[in-house]
């Protein structure tokens, strides 16, 4: 157990430059410099999720402690207890005497004693990869409706959804969650309707006094357990993105500055992924800093296109073509103009004998001498092999 010590106060703002992690779990060394859009790629269990959770803790420690206390949890200064409560049961073994974490090159000697600035609000929202389990029978689970060893970020995400719907009546206009012109731009609604929901609408219903989310079509209602896998994966993410993109002149939500999304592509058809990416671009246009972890080459293809357009001062018509929008609204055109000024960066978690180490591969150069960069962190590896095999077969036939 680490000794009691005074940890530095962290100034929370969007000017944060980077996080460094050494010898924590599978991570040997991670050095992530933040851009407007930061993307992490790498194999399973390489440390991407650990990195994202550390960002949340370093920025929102006070707010997280307050939430723990409201639900009867207390860790004090015990580092092992903190690691198990925050990251999940057994995660205290991820920290060793050689472990350290730094934010903007400021070391945090004992993260369990971290103090952020006095304002007790959250500046980071995380959409976890395990989001599908946050809905039980079609309704967000309570913070305490988890086992004691479940990670904080899953509990918190579920509780945020639940509180957002608390008090809403199933008989009012508010219960129509999608499509709703008061929630998302027309382009977002049309793309999601075409790629995910078809003729169905997402709404709040009530059965025997119990509220639930349902998909409603003509003369039918579909409860949560008969939704498609993609619909179950998307709805928790969609509800969060809809809330983060308010209409009526409000640009952003409260004091939120950072949006972290794990694997936004989960369970989705490529066209549906494109719809989600369009909403993520709007997050950027509204001033949020966005961090994504992914296993989808489609997300890196978007980065590649955006960076090329930005560097070569390309016309935004290229983005409209990318998202199949021949006649975008004026609001959408304004959004795309803002996007062309945003910067992106991509990091790959490379396996070494000592553990995983991050490497920047933002250029996404398919002709790079490094196989890691040319294959986009391994996401193009199978495609490259398929091309090679087909070429060999054709040449020998």
CSV table of C-alpha atoms in Angstrom, one decimal:
chain,number,residue,atom,x,y,z
A,1,UNK,CA,0.0,0.0,0.0
A,2,UNK,CA,1.3,3.4,-0.9
A,3,UNK,CA,2.1,5.8,1.9
A,4,UNK,CA,0.0,8.9,2.5
A,5,UNK,CA,1.2,11.9,0.5
A,6,UNK,CA,0.0,15.2,-0.9
A,7,UNK,CA,-1.0,14.8,-4.5
A,8,UNK,CA,-0.9,17.9,-6.8
A,9,UNK,CA,-4.1,19.6,-7.7
A,10,UNK,CA,-5.0,19.2,-11.3
A,11,UNK,CA,-6.2,22.2,-13.3
A,12,UNK,CA,-9.1,21.0,-15.5
A,13,UNK,CA,-9.3,22.7,-18.9
A,14,UNK,CA,-9.2,21.9,-22.6
A,15,UNK,CA,-5.6,22.9,-22.9
A,16,UNK,CA,-4.3,19.7,-21.4
A,17,UNK,CA,-1.5,18.4,-23.6
A,18,UNK,CA,-0.8,14.7,-22.7
A,19,UNK,CA,-1.0,11.8,-20.4
A,20,UNK,CA,1.9,9.4,-19.7
A,21,UNK,CA,1.5,5.9,-18.2
A,22,UNK,CA,4.4,3.6,-17.2
A,23,UNK,CA,4.2,0.0,-16.1
A,24,UNK,CA,0.5,-0.3,-15.3
A,25,UNK,CA,-1.2,-3.6,-16.2
A,26,UNK,CA,-0.2,-4.5,-19.8
A,27,UNK,CA,1.1,-1.0,-20.5
A,28,UNK,CA,4.9,-0.6,-20.4
A,29,UNK,CA,4.8,3.0,-21.7
A,30,UNK,CA,1.9,5.1,-23.1
A,31,UNK,CA,2.6,8.7,-24.1
A,32,UNK,CA,-0.6,10.2,-25.6
A,33,UNK,CA,-0.6,13.8,-26.8
A,34,UNK,CA,-4.2,15.0,-27.1
A,35,UNK,CA,-5.6,16.5,-30.3
A,36,UNK,CA,-9.1,17.6,-31.1
A,37,UNK,CA,-9.8,14.0,-32.0
A,38,UNK,CA,-7.5,11.4,-30.5
A,39,UNK,CA,-7.8,7.7,-31.6
A,40,UNK,CA,-6.3,4.7,-29.9
A,41,UNK,CA,-5.9,1.4,-31.8
A,42,UNK,CA,-4.4,-1.9,-30.8
A,43,UNK,CA,-5.3,-5.5,-30.0
A,44,UNK,CA,-7.5,-6.6,-27.1
A,45,UNK,CA,-6.1,-6.3,-23.6
A,46,UNK,CA,-3.3,-3.9,-24.6
A,47,UNK,CA,-4.2,-1.1,-22.2
A,48,UNK,CA,-6.5,1.2,-24.3
A,49,UNK,CA,-9.3,1.0,-21.8
A,50,UNK,CA,-7.0,1.5,-18.8
A,51,UNK,CA,-5.6,4.6,-20.5
A,52,UNK,CA,-9.1,6.1,-21.0
A,53,UNK,CA,-10.1,5.4,-17.4
A,54,UNK,CA,-7.0,7.1,-16.1
A,55,UNK,CA,-7.9,10.2,-18.1
A,56,UNK,CA,-11.3,10.3,-16.5
A,57,UNK,CA,-9.9,9.9,-13.0
A,58,UNK,CA,-7.1,12.5,-13.4
A,59,UNK,CA,-9.7,15.1,-14.5
A,60,UNK,CA,-12.7,14.2,-12.4
A,61,UNK,CA,-11.4,12.7,-9.2
A,62,UNK,CA,-13.4,14.9,-6.8
A,63,UNK,CA,-16.7,14.4,-8.6
A,64,UNK,CA,-16.1,10.6,-8.7
A,65,UNK,CA,-15.4,10.6,-4.9
A,66,UNK,CA,-18.5,12.5,-4.3
A,67,UNK,CA,-20.6,10.0,-6.2
A,68,UNK,CA,-18.9,7.1,-4.3
A,69,UNK,CA,-19.8,8.7,-1.0
A,70,UNK,CA,-23.4,9.2,-2.1
A,71,UNK,CA,-23.7,5.5,-2.6
A,72,UNK,CA,-21.8,4.4,0.5
A,73,UNK,CA,-18.3,3.8,-0.9
A,74,UNK,CA,-15.1,5.1,0.7
A,75,UNK,CA,-11.5,4.2,-0.2
A,76,UNK,CA,-9.5,6.8,1.8
A,77,UNK,CA,-5.9,6.9,0.7
A,78,UNK,CA,-5.6,3.1,0.2
A,79,UNK,CA,-4.2,2.7,-3.3
A,80,UNK,CA,-5.2,-1.0,-3.6
A,81,UNK,CA,-8.8,-0.3,-2.5
A,82,UNK,CA,-9.0,2.6,-5.0
A,83,UNK,CA,-7.7,0.5,-7.9
A,84,UNK,CA,-10.2,-2.3,-7.3
A,85,UNK,CA,-13.1,0.1,-6.8
A,86,UNK,CA,-12.4,2.3,-9.8
A,87,UNK,CA,-11.0,-0.2,-12.4
A,88,UNK,CA,-12.7,-3.3,-11.2
A,89,UNK,CA,-12.0,-6.3,-8.9
A,90,UNK,CA,-8.4,-7.6,-9.0
A,91,UNK,CA,-7.0,-4.5,-10.7
A,92,UNK,CA,-4.9,-3.6,-7.7
A,93,UNK,CA,-2.3,-6.0,-9.2
A,94,UNK,CA,-1.9,-3.7,-12.2
A,95,UNK,CA,0.1,-1.3,-10.0
A,96,UNK,CA,3.7,-2.1,-9.0
A,97,UNK,CA,6.5,-0.1,-7.4
A,98,UNK,CA,7.6,0.8,-11.0
A,99,UNK,CA,4.2,2.2,-11.9
A,100,UNK,CA,3.6,5.9,-12.5
A,101,UNK,CA,1.1,8.2,-14.2
A,102,UNK,CA,1.6,11.8,-15.3
A,103,UNK,CA,-0.7,14.5,-16.6
A,104,UNK,CA,1.1,17.2,-18.6
A,105,UNK,CA,4.4,15.9,-17.1
A,106,UNK,CA,3.1,16.3,-13.5
A,107,UNK,CA,3.6,13.0,-11.6
A,108,UNK,CA,0.8,11.7,-9.4
A,109,UNK,CA,2.6,9.9,-6.6
A,110,UNK,CA,-0.5,8.2,-5.1
A,111,UNK,CA,-3.5,8.5,-7.4
A,112,UNK,CA,-5.8,7.5,-4.5
A,113,UNK,CA,-5.1,10.9,-2.9
A,114,UNK,CA,-5.5,12.9,-6.0
A,115,UNK,CA,-7.2,16.4,-5.7
A,116,UNK,CA,-8.6,18.2,-8.6
A,117,UNK,CA,-9.8,21.8,-8.5
A,118,UNK,CA,-12.5,22.7,-6.1
A,119,UNK,CA,-15.5,22.7,-8.4
A,120,UNK,CA,-17.4,19.5,-8.0
A,121,UNK,CA,-18.5,18.8,-11.5
A,122,UNK,CA,-17.5,16.3,-14.2
A,123,UNK,CA,-15.7,17.4,-17.3
A,124,UNK,CA,-15.4,14.0,-18.9
A,125,UNK,CA,-18.1,11.5,-20.0
A,126,UNK,CA,-17.1,8.0,-21.0
A,127,UNK,CA,-19.2,5.7,-23.1
A,128,UNK,CA,-17.8,2.2,-22.2
A,129,UNK,CA,-17.5,-0.8,-24.5
A,130,UNK,CA,-19.7,-2.7,-22.1
A,131,UNK,CA,-22.6,-0.3,-22.7
A,132,UNK,CA,-25.0,-3.1,-23.8
A,133,UNK,CA,-25.1,-4.4,-20.2
A,134,UNK,CA,-26.2,-1.0,-18.8
A,135,UNK,CA,-29.8,-1.6,-20.0
A,136,UNK,CA,-31.6,-4.2,-18.0
A,137,UNK,CA,-34.9,-5.3,-19.6
A,138,UNK,CA,-34.7,-2.0,-21.6
A,139,UNK,CA,-34.1,0.4,-18.7
A,140,UNK,CA,-30.8,1.9,-17.4
A,141,UNK,CA,-29.5,0.1,-14.3
A,142,UNK,CA,-29.0,1.9,-11.0
A,143,UNK,CA,-25.5,2.6,-9.8
A,144,UNK,CA,-25.9,0.0,-7.0
A,145,UNK,CA,-27.4,-2.6,-9.4
A,146,UNK,CA,-24.0,-4.1,-10.1
A,147,UNK,CA,-21.6,-6.4,-8.3
A,148,UNK,CA,-19.0,-4.8,-6.0
A,149,UNK,CA,-16.2,-5.6,-8.4
A,150,UNK,CA,-17.7,-4.0,-11.6
A,151,UNK,CA,-15.7,-1.0,-13.0
A,152,UNK,CA,-16.7,2.5,-12.0
A,153,UNK,CA,-17.1,3.7,-15.6
A,154,UNK,CA,-19.8,1.1,-16.4
A,155,UNK,CA,-21.7,2.0,-13.2
A,156,UNK,CA,-21.4,5.7,-13.8
A,157,UNK,CA,-22.5,5.5,-17.5
A,158,UNK,CA,-25.6,3.5,-16.5
A,159,UNK,CA,-26.5,5.9,-13.7
A,160,UNK,CA,-26.1,8.9,-16.0
A,161,UNK,CA,-28.6,7.4,-18.4
A,162,UNK,CA,-31.0,6.5,-15.6
A,163,UNK,CA,-31.0,10.0,-14.1
A,164,UNK,CA,-31.5,11.5,-17.5
A,165,UNK,CA,-34.8,9.7,-17.9
A,166,UNK,CA,-35.9,10.0,-14.3
A,167,UNK,CA,-39.2,11.7,-14.0
A,168,UNK,CA,-40.0,11.6,-17.7
A,169,UNK,CA,-43.6,10.4,-18.4
A,170,UNK,CA,-44.2,7.9,-21.0
A,171,UNK,CA,-47.4,9.8,-22.1
A,172,UNK,CA,-45.6,13.0,-23.1
A,173,UNK,CA,-43.8,14.2,-26.2
A,174,UNK,CA,-40.5,13.8,-24.3
A,175,UNK,CA,-40.9,10.0,-24.4
A,176,UNK,CA,-40.2,10.0,-28.2
A,177,UNK,CA,-36.4,9.7,-28.0
A,178,UNK,CA,-35.7,9.0,-31.7
A,179,UNK,CA,-36.4,10.4,-34.2
A,180,UNK,CA,-37.1,13.7,-32.5
A,181,UNK,CA,-36.5,17.0,-34.3
A,182,UNK,CA,-35.7,18.6,-30.9
A,183,UNK,CA,-32.7,16.3,-30.4
A,184,UNK,CA,-30.6,15.8,-33.5
A,185,UNK,CA,-30.0,17.5,-36.9
A,186,UNK,CA,-32.2,16.2,-39.7
A,187,UNK,CA,-29.1,14.7,-41.4
A,188,UNK,CA,-28.3,12.6,-38.3
A,189,UNK,CA,-31.9,11.4,-38.0
A,190,UNK,CA,-32.3,10.5,-41.6
A,191,UNK,CA,-29.1,8.5,-41.7
A,192,UNK,CA,-29.8,6.6,-38.5
A,193,UNK,CA,-33.4,5.9,-39.6
A,194,UNK,CA,-32.1,4.5,-42.9
A,195,UNK,CA,-29.2,2.4,-41.4
A,196,UNK,CA,-30.4,1.3,-38.0
A,197,UNK,CA,-34.1,1.8,-37.1
A,198,UNK,CA,-36.0,1.6,-40.4
A,199,UNK,CA,-39.6,2.4,-39.7
A,200,UNK,CA,-39.3,2.0,-35.9
A,201,UNK,CA,-39.2,4.8,-33.4
A,202,UNK,CA,-37.5,4.7,-30.0
A,203,UNK,CA,-39.7,5.7,-27.1
A,204,UNK,CA,-40.4,5.3,-23.4
A,205,UNK,CA,-43.3,2.9,-22.6
A,206,UNK,CA,-44.7,1.5,-19.4
A,207,UNK,CA,-45.8,-2.0,-18.6
A,208,UNK,CA,-47.5,-2.7,-15.2
A,209,UNK,CA,-46.1,0.6,-13.8
A,210,UNK,CA,-42.5,-0.3,-15.0
A,211,UNK,CA,-41.0,2.1,-17.6
A,212,UNK,CA,-38.9,0.6,-20.4
A,213,UNK,CA,-37.4,1.6,-23.8
A,214,UNK,CA,-39.2,0.1,-26.8
A,215,UNK,CA,-39.0,0.2,-30.5
A,216,UNK,CA,-42.4,1.1,-31.9
A,217,UNK,CA,-43.6,0.3,-35.4
A,218,UNK,CA,-46.9,0.2,-37.1
A,219,UNK,CA,-49.2,-1.8,-34.8
A,220,UNK,CA,-46.3,-3.3,-32.9
A,221,UNK,CA,-43.8,-2.7,-30.1
A,222,UNK,CA,-40.5,-4.5,-29.8
A,223,UNK,CA,-39.1,-4.8,-26.2
A,224,UNK,CA,-35.3,-4.6,-25.6
A,225,UNK,CA,-34.5,-8.3,-25.8
A,226,UNK,CA,-35.8,-8.7,-29.3
A,227,UNK,CA,-33.9,-5.8,-30.8
A,228,UNK,CA,-31.1,-6.6,-33.1
A,229,UNK,CA,-27.6,-6.7,-31.7
A,230,UNK,CA,-26.7,-3.5,-33.4
A,231,UNK,CA,-29.7,-1.7,-32.0
A,232,UNK,CA,-28.9,-2.8,-28.5
A,233,UNK,CA,-25.3,-1.7,-28.9
A,234,UNK,CA,-26.2,1.6,-30.5
A,235,UNK,CA,-29.1,2.9,-28.3
A,236,UNK,CA,-27.0,3.7,-25.2
A,237,UNK,CA,-24.5,5.5,-27.3
A,238,UNK,CA,-27.2,7.3,-29.3
A,239,UNK,CA,-29.0,8.5,-26.2
A,240,UNK,CA,-25.7,9.9,-24.9
A,241,UNK,CA,-24.8,11.6,-28.2
A,242,UNK,CA,-28.3,13.1,-28.5
A,243,UNK,CA,-27.9,14.6,-25.0
A,244,UNK,CA,-24.4,16.0,-25.8
A,245,UNK,CA,-25.8,17.7,-29.0
A,246,UNK,CA,-28.6,19.9,-27.7
A,247,UNK,CA,-30.7,22.0,-30.0
A,248,UNK,CA,-32.1,25.5,-29.4
A,249,UNK,CA,-28.9,27.5,-29.3
A,250,UNK,CA,-27.1,25.5,-26.6
A,251,UNK,CA,-23.7,24.4,-27.9
A,252,UNK,CA,-22.5,22.1,-25.2
A,253,UNK,CA,-23.7,20.4,-22.0
A,254,UNK,CA,-22.8,22.0,-18.7
A,255,UNK,CA,-19.1,21.9,-18.0
A,256,UNK,CA,-18.4,18.8,-20.1
A,257,UNK,CA,-15.2,19.2,-22.1
A,258,UNK,CA,-14.1,15.7,-23.0
A,259,UNK,CA,-16.1,12.9,-24.6
A,260,UNK,CA,-14.5,9.4,-24.5
A,261,UNK,CA,-16.1,6.6,-26.6
A,262,UNK,CA,-14.9,3.0,-26.6
A,263,UNK,CA,-15.4,1.1,-29.8
A,264,UNK,CA,-18.3,3.2,-31.3
A,265,UNK,CA,-18.5,0.7,-34.1
A,266,UNK,CA,-19.6,-2.3,-32.0
A,267,UNK,CA,-22.3,-4.4,-33.7
A,268,UNK,CA,-22.9,-1.9,-36.5
A,269,UNK,CA,-23.1,-2.2,-40.2
A,270,UNK,CA,-20.5,0.1,-42.0
A,271,UNK,CA,-23.2,2.5,-43.1
A,272,UNK,CA,-24.4,2.8,-39.5
A,273,UNK,CA,-20.8,3.4,-38.4
A,274,UNK,CA,-20.7,6.3,-40.9
A,275,UNK,CA,-23.9,7.7,-39.2
A,276,UNK,CA,-22.2,7.6,-35.8
A,277,UNK,CA,-19.0,9.2,-37.2
A,278,UNK,CA,-21.0,12.1,-38.5
A,279,UNK,CA,-22.4,12.8,-35.0
A,280,UNK,CA,-18.9,12.5,-33.5
A,281,UNK,CA,-17.7,15.1,-36.0
A,282,UNK,CA,-20.5,17.4,-34.7
A,283,UNK,CA,-19.1,16.9,-31.2
A,284,UNK,CA,-15.8,18.3,-32.5
A,285,UNK,CA,-17.5,21.2,-34.2
A,286,UNK,CA,-19.1,22.2,-30.9
A,287,UNK,CA,-15.8,22.3,-29.1
A,288,UNK,CA,-15.7,19.0,-27.3
A,289,UNK,CA,-12.4,17.1,-27.2
A,290,UNK,CA,-13.0,13.6,-28.3
A,291,UNK,CA,-11.1,10.4,-27.6
A,292,UNK,CA,-12.0,7.1,-29.3
A,293,UNK,CA,-10.6,3.6,-29.0
A,294,UNK,CA,-11.4,1.4,-32.0
A,295,UNK,CA,-10.9,-1.8,-33.9
A,296,UNK,CA,-12.5,-0.4,-37.1
A,297,UNK,CA,-10.4,0.6,-40.1
A,298,UNK,CA,-13.4,2.8,-41.1
A,299,UNK,CA,-12.7,5.2,-38.3
A,300,UNK,CA,-9.1,5.5,-39.4
A,301,UNK,CA,-10.2,6.0,-43.0
A,302,UNK,CA,-12.2,9.1,-41.8
A,303,UNK,CA,-9.0,10.4,-40.0
A,304,UNK,CA,-7.0,9.9,-43.2
A,305,UNK,CA,-9.6,11.8,-45.3
A,306,UNK,CA,-10.0,14.6,-42.7
A,307,UNK,CA,-6.2,15.1,-42.3
A,308,UNK,CA,-5.7,15.1,-46.1
A,309,UNK,CA,-8.5,17.7,-46.6
A,310,UNK,CA,-7.1,19.8,-43.8
A,311,UNK,CA,-3.5,19.8,-44.8
A,312,UNK,CA,-4.2,20.4,-48.5
A,313,UNK,CA,-7.0,22.8,-47.9
A,314,UNK,CA,-9.5,20.7,-49.7
A,315,UNK,CA,-13.1,21.7,-50.3
A,316,UNK,CA,-15.7,20.5,-47.8
A,317,UNK,CA,-17.6,19.0,-50.8
A,318,UNK,CA,-15.2,16.1,-50.3
A,319,UNK,CA,-16.6,15.5,-46.8
A,320,UNK,CA,-20.2,15.8,-48.1
A,321,UNK,CA,-19.3,13.1,-50.7
A,322,UNK,CA,-17.8,11.0,-48.0
A,323,UNK,CA,-21.0,11.1,-46.0
A,324,UNK,CA,-23.3,10.8,-49.0
A,325,UNK,CA,-24.9,14.2,-48.5
A,326,UNK,CA,-25.3,15.8,-51.9
A,327,UNK,CA,-27.5,18.7,-50.6
A,328,UNK,CA,-26.5,19.4,-47.0
A,329,UNK,CA,-28.3,22.0,-45.0
A,330,UNK,CA,-26.6,25.4,-44.2
A,331,UNK,CA,-26.1,24.3,-40.6
A,332,UNK,CA,-24.4,21.1,-41.8
A,333,UNK,CA,-22.2,23.1,-44.2
A,334,UNK,CA,-21.2,25.4,-41.3
A,335,UNK,CA,-20.4,22.3,-39.2
A,336,UNK,CA,-18.2,20.8,-41.9
A,337,UNK,CA,-16.3,24.1,-42.3
A,338,UNK,CA,-15.4,24.0,-38.6
A,339,UNK,CA,-14.3,20.4,-38.9
A,340,UNK,CA,-11.7,21.2,-41.5
A,341,UNK,CA,-9.8,23.2,-38.8
A,342,UNK,CA,-9.7,20.3,-36.3
A,343,UNK,CA,-6.6,18.2,-35.8
A,344,UNK,CA,-6.5,14.5,-35.2
A,345,UNK,CA,-3.9,12.0,-33.9
A,346,UNK,CA,-3.7,8.2,-33.9
A,347,UNK,CA,-1.8,6.0,-31.5
A,348,UNK,CA,-1.1,2.3,-31.8
A,349,UNK,CA,-0.4,0.0,-28.8
A,350,UNK,CA,2.6,-2.0,-30.0
A,351,UNK,CA,3.5,-5.3,-28.3
A,352,UNK,CA,7.1,-5.6,-27.0
A,353,UNK,CA,8.7,-8.1,-24.7
A,354,UNK,CA,8.3,-5.8,-21.8
A,355,UNK,CA,4.7,-4.9,-22.5
A,356,UNK,CA,2.7,-2.6,-24.8
A,357,UNK,CA,4.2,0.7,-25.9
A,358,UNK,CA,2.3,3.5,-27.8
A,359,UNK,CA,3.5,4.7,-31.2
A,360,UNK,CA,2.0,7.6,-33.1
A,361,UNK,CA,0.8,6.6,-36.6
A,362,UNK,CA,-1.2,9.8,-37.4
A,363,UNK,CA,0.0,10.0,-41.0
A,364,UNK,CA,-1.6,6.6,-41.8
A,365,UNK,CA,0.8,6.3,-44.7
A,366,UNK,CA,0.2,3.0,-46.5
A,367,UNK,CA,3.6,3.2,-48.1
A,368,UNK,CA,5.4,3.8,-44.7
A,369,UNK,CA,8.5,1.6,-44.1
A,370,UNK,CA,7.0,0.7,-40.7
A,371,UNK,CA,4.6,-2.2,-41.1
A,372,UNK,CA,2.8,-0.9,-38.0
A,373,UNK,CA,2.0,2.4,-39.7
A,374,UNK,CA,1.4,1.0,-43.2
A,375,UNK,CA,-1.2,-1.5,-41.9
A,376,UNK,CA,-2.8,1.2,-39.7
A,377,UNK,CA,-1.9,-0.6,-36.5
A,378,UNK,CA,-2.8,-4.0,-37.9
A,379,UNK,CA,-6.3,-3.0,-38.9
A,380,UNK,CA,-5.4,-3.4,-42.6
A,381,UNK,CA,-3.4,-6.6,-42.1
A,382,UNK,CA,-6.0,-9.1,-43.3
A,383,UNK,CA,-7.0,-6.8,-46.2
A,384,UNK,CA,-3.4,-6.6,-47.3
A,385,UNK,CA,-3.0,-10.4,-47.1
A,386,UNK,CA,-6.3,-10.9,-49.0
A,387,UNK,CA,-5.0,-8.6,-51.8
A,388,UNK,CA,-1.7,-10.5,-51.9
A,389,UNK,CA,-3.4,-13.9,-52.1
A,390,UNK,CA,-5.8,-12.8,-54.8
A,391,UNK,CA,-3.0,-11.2,-56.8
A,392,UNK,CA,-0.9,-14.4,-56.5
A,393,UNK,CA,-3.8,-16.6,-57.6
A,394,UNK,CA,-4.6,-14.4,-60.6
A,395,UNK,CA,-1.0,-14.3,-61.6
A,396,UNK,CA,-0.6,-18.0,-61.5
A,397,UNK,CA,-4.0,-18.9,-63.1
